[in-house]
Structures are given as structure tokens and as C-alpha cells.
Tab-separated table of C-alpha atoms in Angstrom:
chain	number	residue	atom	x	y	z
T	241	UNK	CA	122.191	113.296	121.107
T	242	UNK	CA	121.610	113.293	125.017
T	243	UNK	CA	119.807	110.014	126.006
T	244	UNK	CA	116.448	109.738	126.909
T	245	UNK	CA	116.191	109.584	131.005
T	246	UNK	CA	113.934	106.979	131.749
T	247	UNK	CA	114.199	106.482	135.768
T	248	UNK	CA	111.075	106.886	137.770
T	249	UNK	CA	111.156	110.063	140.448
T	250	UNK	CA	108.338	111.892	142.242
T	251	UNK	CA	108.790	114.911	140.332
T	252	UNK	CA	108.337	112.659	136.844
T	253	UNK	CA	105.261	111.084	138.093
T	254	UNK	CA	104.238	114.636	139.248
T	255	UNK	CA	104.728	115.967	135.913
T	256	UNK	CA	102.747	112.993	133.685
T	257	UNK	CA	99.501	113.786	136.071
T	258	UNK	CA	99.706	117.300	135.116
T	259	UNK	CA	100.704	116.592	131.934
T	260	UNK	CA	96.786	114.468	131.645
T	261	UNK	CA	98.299	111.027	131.028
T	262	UNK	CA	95.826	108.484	131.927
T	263	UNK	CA	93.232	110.994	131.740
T	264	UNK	CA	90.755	111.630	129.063
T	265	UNK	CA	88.503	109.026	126.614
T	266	UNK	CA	88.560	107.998	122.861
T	267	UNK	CA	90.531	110.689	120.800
T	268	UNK	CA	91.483	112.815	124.287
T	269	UNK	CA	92.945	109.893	125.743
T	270	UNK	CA	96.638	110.264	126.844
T	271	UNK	CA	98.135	106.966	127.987
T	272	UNK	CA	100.367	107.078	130.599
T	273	UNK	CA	103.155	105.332	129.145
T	274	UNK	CA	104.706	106.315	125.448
T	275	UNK	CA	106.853	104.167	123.946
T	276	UNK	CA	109.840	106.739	124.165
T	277	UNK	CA	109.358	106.211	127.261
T	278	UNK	CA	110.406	102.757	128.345
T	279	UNK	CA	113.718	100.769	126.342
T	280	UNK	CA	112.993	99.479	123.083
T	281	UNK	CA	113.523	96.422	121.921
T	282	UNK	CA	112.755	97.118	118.415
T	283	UNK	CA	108.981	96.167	118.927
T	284	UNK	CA	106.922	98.623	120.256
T	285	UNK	CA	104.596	100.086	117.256
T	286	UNK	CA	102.183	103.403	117.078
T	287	UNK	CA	99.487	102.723	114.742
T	288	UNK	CA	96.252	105.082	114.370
T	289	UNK	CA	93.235	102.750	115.557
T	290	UNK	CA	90.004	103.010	113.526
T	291	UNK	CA	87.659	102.755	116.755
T	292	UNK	CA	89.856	105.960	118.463
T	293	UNK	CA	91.079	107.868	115.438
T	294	UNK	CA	94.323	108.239	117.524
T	295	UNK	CA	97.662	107.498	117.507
T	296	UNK	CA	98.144	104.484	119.874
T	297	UNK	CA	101.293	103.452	122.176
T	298	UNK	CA	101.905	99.679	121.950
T	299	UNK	CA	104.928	98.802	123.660
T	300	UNK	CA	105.131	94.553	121.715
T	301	UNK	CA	103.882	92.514	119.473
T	302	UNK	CA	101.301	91.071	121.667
T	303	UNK	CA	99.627	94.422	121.965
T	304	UNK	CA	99.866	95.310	118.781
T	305	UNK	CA	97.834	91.990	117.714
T	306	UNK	CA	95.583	92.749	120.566
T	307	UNK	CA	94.740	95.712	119.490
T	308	UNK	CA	93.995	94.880	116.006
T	309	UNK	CA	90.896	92.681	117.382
T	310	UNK	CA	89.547	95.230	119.561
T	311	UNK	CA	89.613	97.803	116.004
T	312	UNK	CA	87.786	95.096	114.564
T	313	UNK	CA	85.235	94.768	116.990
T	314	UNK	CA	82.282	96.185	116.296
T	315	UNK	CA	81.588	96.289	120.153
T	316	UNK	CA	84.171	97.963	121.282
T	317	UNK	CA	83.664	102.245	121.436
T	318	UNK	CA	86.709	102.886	123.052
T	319	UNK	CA	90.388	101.236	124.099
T	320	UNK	CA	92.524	103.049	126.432
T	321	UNK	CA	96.322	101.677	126.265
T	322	UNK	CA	98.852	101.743	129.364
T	323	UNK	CA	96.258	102.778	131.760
T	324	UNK	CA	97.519	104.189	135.292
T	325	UNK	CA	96.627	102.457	138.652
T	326	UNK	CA	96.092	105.720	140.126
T	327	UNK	CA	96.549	106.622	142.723
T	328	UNK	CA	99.725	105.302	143.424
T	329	UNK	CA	98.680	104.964	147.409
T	330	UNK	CA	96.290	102.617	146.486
T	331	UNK	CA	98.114	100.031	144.760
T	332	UNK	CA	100.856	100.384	147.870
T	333	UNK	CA	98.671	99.591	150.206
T	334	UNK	CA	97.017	96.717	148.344
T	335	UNK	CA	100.665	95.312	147.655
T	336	UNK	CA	101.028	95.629	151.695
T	337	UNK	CA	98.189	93.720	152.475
T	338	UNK	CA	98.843	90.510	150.474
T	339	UNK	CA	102.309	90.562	150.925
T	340	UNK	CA	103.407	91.602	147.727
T	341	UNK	CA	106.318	94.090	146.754
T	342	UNK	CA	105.681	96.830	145.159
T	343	UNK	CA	107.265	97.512	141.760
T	344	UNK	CA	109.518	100.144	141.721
T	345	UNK	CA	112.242	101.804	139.742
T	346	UNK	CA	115.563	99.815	140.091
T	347	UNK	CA	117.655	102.841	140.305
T	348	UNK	CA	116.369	105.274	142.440
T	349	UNK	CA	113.912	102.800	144.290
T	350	UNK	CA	110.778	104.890	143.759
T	351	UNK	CA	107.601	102.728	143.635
T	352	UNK	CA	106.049	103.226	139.986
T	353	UNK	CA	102.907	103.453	138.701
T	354	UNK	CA	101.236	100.539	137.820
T	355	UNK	CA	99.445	100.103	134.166
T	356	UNK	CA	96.916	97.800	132.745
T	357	UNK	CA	98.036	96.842	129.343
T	358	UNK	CA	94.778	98.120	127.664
T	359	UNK	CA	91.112	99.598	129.438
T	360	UNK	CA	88.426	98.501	126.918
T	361	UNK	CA	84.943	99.923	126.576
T	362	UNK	CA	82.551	96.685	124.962
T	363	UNK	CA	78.976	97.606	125.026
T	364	UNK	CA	78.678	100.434	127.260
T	365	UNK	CA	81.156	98.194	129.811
T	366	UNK	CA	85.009	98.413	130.585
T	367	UNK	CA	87.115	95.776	130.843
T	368	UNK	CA	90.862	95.732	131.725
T	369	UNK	CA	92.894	93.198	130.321
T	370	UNK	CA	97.047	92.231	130.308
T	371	UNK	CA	98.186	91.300	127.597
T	372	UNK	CA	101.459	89.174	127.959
T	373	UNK	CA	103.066	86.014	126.348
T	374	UNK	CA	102.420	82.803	127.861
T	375	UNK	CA	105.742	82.048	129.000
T	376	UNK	CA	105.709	84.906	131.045
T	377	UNK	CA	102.496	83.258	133.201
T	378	UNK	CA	105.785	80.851	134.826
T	379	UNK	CA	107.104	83.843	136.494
T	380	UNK	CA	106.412	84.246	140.078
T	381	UNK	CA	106.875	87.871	140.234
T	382	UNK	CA	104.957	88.580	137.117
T	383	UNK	CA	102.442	86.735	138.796
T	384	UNK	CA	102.622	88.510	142.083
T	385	UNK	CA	102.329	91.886	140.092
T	386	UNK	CA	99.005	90.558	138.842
T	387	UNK	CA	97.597	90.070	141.752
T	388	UNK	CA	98.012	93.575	142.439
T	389	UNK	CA	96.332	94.782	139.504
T	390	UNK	CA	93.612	92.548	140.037
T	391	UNK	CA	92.884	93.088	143.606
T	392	UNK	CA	92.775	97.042	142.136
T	393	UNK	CA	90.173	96.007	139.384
T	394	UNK	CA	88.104	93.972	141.301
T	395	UNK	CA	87.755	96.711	143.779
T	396	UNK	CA	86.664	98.991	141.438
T	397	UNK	CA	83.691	96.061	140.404
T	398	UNK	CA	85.934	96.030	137.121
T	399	UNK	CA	86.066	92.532	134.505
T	400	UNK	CA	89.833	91.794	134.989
T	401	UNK	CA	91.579	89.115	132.827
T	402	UNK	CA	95.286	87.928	131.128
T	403	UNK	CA	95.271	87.361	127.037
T	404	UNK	CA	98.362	85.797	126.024
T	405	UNK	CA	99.766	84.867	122.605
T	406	UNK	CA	97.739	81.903	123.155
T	407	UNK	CA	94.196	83.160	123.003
T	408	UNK	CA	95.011	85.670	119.821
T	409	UNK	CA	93.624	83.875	116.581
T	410	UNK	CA	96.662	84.635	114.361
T	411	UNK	CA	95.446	84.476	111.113
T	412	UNK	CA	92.451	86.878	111.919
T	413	UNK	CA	95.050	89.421	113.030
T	414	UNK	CA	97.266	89.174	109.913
T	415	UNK	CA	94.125	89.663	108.056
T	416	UNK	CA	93.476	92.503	109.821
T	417	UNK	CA	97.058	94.147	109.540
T	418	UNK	CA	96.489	93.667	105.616
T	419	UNK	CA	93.840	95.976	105.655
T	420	UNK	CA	94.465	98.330	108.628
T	421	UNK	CA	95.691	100.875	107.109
T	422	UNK	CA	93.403	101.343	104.431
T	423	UNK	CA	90.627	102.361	106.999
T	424	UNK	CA	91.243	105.668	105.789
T	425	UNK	CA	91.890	105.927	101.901
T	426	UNK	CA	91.945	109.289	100.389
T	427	UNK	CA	90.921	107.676	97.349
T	428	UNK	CA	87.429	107.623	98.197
T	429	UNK	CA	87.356	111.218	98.037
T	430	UNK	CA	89.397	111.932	95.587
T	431	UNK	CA	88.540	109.760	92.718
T	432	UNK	CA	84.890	110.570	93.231
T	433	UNK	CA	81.079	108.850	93.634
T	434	UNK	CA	81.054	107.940	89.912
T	435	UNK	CA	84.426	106.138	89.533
T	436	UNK	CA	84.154	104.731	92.641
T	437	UNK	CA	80.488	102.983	92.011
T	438	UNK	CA	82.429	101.662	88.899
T	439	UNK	CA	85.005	100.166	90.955
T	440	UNK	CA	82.393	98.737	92.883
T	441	UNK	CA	80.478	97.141	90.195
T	442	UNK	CA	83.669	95.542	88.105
T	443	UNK	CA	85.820	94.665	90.997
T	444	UNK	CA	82.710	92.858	92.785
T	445	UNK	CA	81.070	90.922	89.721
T	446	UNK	CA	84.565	89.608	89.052
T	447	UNK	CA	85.430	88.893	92.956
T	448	UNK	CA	82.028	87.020	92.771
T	449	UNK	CA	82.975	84.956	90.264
T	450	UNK	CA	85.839	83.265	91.511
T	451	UNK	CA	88.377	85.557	89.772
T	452	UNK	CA	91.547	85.924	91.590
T	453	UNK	CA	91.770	89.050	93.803
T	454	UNK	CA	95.028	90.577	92.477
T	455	UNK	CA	93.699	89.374	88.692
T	456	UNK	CA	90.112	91.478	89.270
T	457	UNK	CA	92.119	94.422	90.555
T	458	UNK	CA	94.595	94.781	87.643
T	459	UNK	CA	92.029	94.178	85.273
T	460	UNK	CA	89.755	97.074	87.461
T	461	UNK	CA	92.913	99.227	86.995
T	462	UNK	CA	93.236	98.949	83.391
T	463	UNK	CA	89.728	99.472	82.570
T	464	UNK	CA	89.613	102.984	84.396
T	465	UNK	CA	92.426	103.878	83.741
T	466	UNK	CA	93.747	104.411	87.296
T	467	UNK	CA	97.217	104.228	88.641
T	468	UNK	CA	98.520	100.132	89.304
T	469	UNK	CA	97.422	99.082	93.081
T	470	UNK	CA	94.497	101.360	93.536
T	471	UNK	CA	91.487	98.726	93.444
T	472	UNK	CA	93.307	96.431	95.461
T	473	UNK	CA	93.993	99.304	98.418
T	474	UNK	CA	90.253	100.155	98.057
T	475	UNK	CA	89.634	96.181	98.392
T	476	UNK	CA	91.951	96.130	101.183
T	477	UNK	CA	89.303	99.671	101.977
T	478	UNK	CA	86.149	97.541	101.580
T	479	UNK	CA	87.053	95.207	103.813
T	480	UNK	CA	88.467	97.504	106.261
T	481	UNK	CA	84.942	99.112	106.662
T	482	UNK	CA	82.866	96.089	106.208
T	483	UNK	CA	81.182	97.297	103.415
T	484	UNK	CA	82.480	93.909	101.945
T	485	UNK	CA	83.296	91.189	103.429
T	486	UNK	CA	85.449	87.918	103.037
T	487	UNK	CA	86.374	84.779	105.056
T	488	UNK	CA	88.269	86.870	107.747
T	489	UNK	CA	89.610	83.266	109.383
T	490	UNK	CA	91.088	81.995	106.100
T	491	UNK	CA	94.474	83.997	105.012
T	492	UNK	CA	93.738	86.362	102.749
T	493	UNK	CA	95.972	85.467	99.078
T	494	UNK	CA	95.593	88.123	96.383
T	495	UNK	CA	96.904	85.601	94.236
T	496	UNK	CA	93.302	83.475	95.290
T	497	UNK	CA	89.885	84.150	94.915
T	498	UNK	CA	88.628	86.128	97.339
T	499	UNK	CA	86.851	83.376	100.085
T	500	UNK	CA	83.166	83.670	100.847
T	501	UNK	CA	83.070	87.450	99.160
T	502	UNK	CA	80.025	89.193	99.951
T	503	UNK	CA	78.503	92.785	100.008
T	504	UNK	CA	77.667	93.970	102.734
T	505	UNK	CA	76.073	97.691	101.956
T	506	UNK	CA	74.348	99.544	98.911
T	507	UNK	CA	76.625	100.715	96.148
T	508	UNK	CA	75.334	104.369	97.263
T	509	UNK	CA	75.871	103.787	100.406
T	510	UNK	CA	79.418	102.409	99.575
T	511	UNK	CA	80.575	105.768	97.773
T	512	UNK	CA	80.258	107.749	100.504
T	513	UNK	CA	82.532	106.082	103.177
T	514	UNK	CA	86.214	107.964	103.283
């Protein structure tokens, strides 16, 4: 198999603007950067967000994590990843006036475009952020590449900031990993309003009363006769959509009671999300 060419020229930068990367908002959003597209250290991810509905491109862990806590915001209507510092004149001449050098590919020597890690829209505002591991914040050159991207943002009247490892509440995240990918459970739809408004009402009167989590959903199971793991994905569901809710800052155990379990919505209400 021929490898992947992954050196910067005019004509490639050409071709991603007509190609629409960068371009676009929520679902239509094309990020500039793919994760074939740079070397992989066995860490970049693409995971479908709930708040997009797309597939996202999340080049490390630290995005990745990030990007679980902007799904889970229910603030945030939109997050563009890899976002272009377009144009590329721009960020060239900002780089010349503070007396910065400009990245640029270390083969051919063509000056890339820059990216902000992630363009976030919280409450009808956007706000870039970097996201990058603390140890990285020694580096002089990371920093001086900073500076370029905030000189850009803050020209543009736009809230620039760093997140590193950090500021990322780690067992929050893992919480919401659990249940990421439930977001969207066929179940729902297939099993039905009636069974699942049975679920509901077994699962949550025995959640509620201190059963263990992975206990209440065998027992679910069993009593409808459904295939082993399906109340405990549609927990994992539940929680997913907030229509219930747990102690998201405690880890959650199936083996444990479920921590401060609560419901959040009608049980009509409840049967209709998908």
C-alpha cells in the first residue's frame, strides 16, 4: 500500500479550501485537519458527538476528553475541531510583527496553516480554545506559536484560552465515555413505548432503592425477558440524555448503587427519546 503523503504544498492547501475544510457549521462542518492526515501515534480517535451528530477528528487524548465535556454541555450548540487560521496571509504577517516564525512544513518549507484545537459555540458565543498537555506549556516554541493564534483571536474580538490535562475533571470524563455511545440506542425504537415504560418503572424503583446497578439491570432483563445487557445500555441511555441522572463526579460502579439517582423527565416523555 502506497503511503499516505503528508507534506504541506500550495497546491494541497489549494485543494482543502476547495475541498470546504474549515468551512461549514454543526453537521456541515469539515475540519481542516483529519486524522489521516497528520502521523499517528496510536491516539487520535473519531467519535460521533451528540451536540453535532457528526463524525469528529480528534488527533489525542486530550481532545478526545475535551470533547466529551463540551457533548455534555448543555450550553454548547456547536464545536468545530481543527479550525483553520485562514487566511494564511494573516497569520504571516502577525508572526512578522512580533517576531515570531512561522510554522511551516519541515520538508518542503511551506508555511502551514494554522488550527485552533477546537471553535466552540456556548450560548450564542464562540470561543476558541487549545487544548494541550501541561508539559507542553515549558516549550518556548509552543509558546511562541500561541501567541500567534492568539494575536489572530483577539483580533477577531474572539475568547481565546489553553485547557490542559490539568483543568479536565477526569472522573467526569470517564463517566461520560461510559455512556457516550449510548446517546443513540436503537433500542428505544425497537423494543417499543410499552416495554420501554416497563423498563423505566422496574429499573428506577430498584435504582431508587439502593439496589446495585448491574443487580437492577439483570433482574430488569430477566423479568422481560430481553437479551443480557440491554437495561444497563439503556441506563448507560438514560443518563446519556439526562432523562436520569446520577452523581456524574463520583465514578460510576455497576457493581454499586447508582449515587444520587434521580429522574429527571416523565415516563411518557422518556419513551419517546431514540
Amino acid at each position: 500500500m502506497a503511503k499516505r503523503k503528508r507534506e504541506i504544498t500550495e497546491a494541497k492547501i489549494e485543494r482543502f479550501i476547495k475541498e470546504g475544510r474549515g468551512q461549514g457549521t454543526g453537521n456541515d462542518y469539515i475540519p481542516w485537519l483529519r486524522v489521516q492526515d497528520v502521523p499517528s501515534e496510536g491516539r487520535a480517535t473519531r467519535g460521533v458527538g451528540w451536540t453535532t451528530g457528526r463524525r469528529h477528528e480528534l488527533l489525542s487524548d486530550i481532545e478526545r476528553d475535551y470533547c466529551y465535556l463540551l457533548d455534555y454541555s448543555d450550553g454548547v450548540s456547536d464545536i468545530r475541531e481543527q479550525f483553520p487560521l485562514l487566511p494564511l496571509e494573516e497569520t504571516k504577517l502577525i508572526a512578522e510583527r512580533i517576531g515570531v516564525k512561522h510554522p511551516a512544513d519541515p520538508k518542503t518549507g511551506i508555511a502551514i496553516v494554522m488550527t485552533s484545537d477546537f471553535l466552540v459555540t456556548y450560548k450564542e458565543k464562540q470561543y476558541a480554545r487549545t487544548v494541550k498537555p501541561f508539559s507542553e506549556l515549558e516549550n518556548e516554541r509552543t509558546i511562541a506559536k500561541f501567541e500567534i493564534e492568539r494575536v489572530y483571536w483577539t483580533e477577531r474580538h474572539v475568547d481565546w484560552g489553553i485547557i490542559t490535562d490539568h483543568d479536565l475533571p477526569d472522573i467526569l470524563i470517564r463517566n461520560i465515555e461510559w455512556v457516550h455511545k449510548e446517546y443513540h440506542n436503537n433500542n428505544v425504537s425497537e423494543l417499543g413505548v410499552f416495554v420501554i415504560q416497563n423498563l423505566q418503572k422496574i429499573l428506577s424503583e430498584r435504582l431508587s432503592s439502593g439496589e446495585n446497578i448491574a443487580r437492577g439491570c439483570s433482574i430488569c432483563d430477566e423479568q422481560l425477558g430481553l437479551e443480557i445487557g440491554t437495561s444497563l445500555a439503556l441506563f448507560r441511555h438514560f443518563i446519556a440524555r439526562k432523562i436520569w441522572s446520577v452523581n456524574m463526579n463520583e465514578r460510576i460502579i455497576p457493581s454499586h448503587p447508582a449515587k444520587d439517582f434521580m429522574i429527571n423527565v416523565t415516563e411518557e416523555k422518556q419513551a419517546k427519546g431514540g
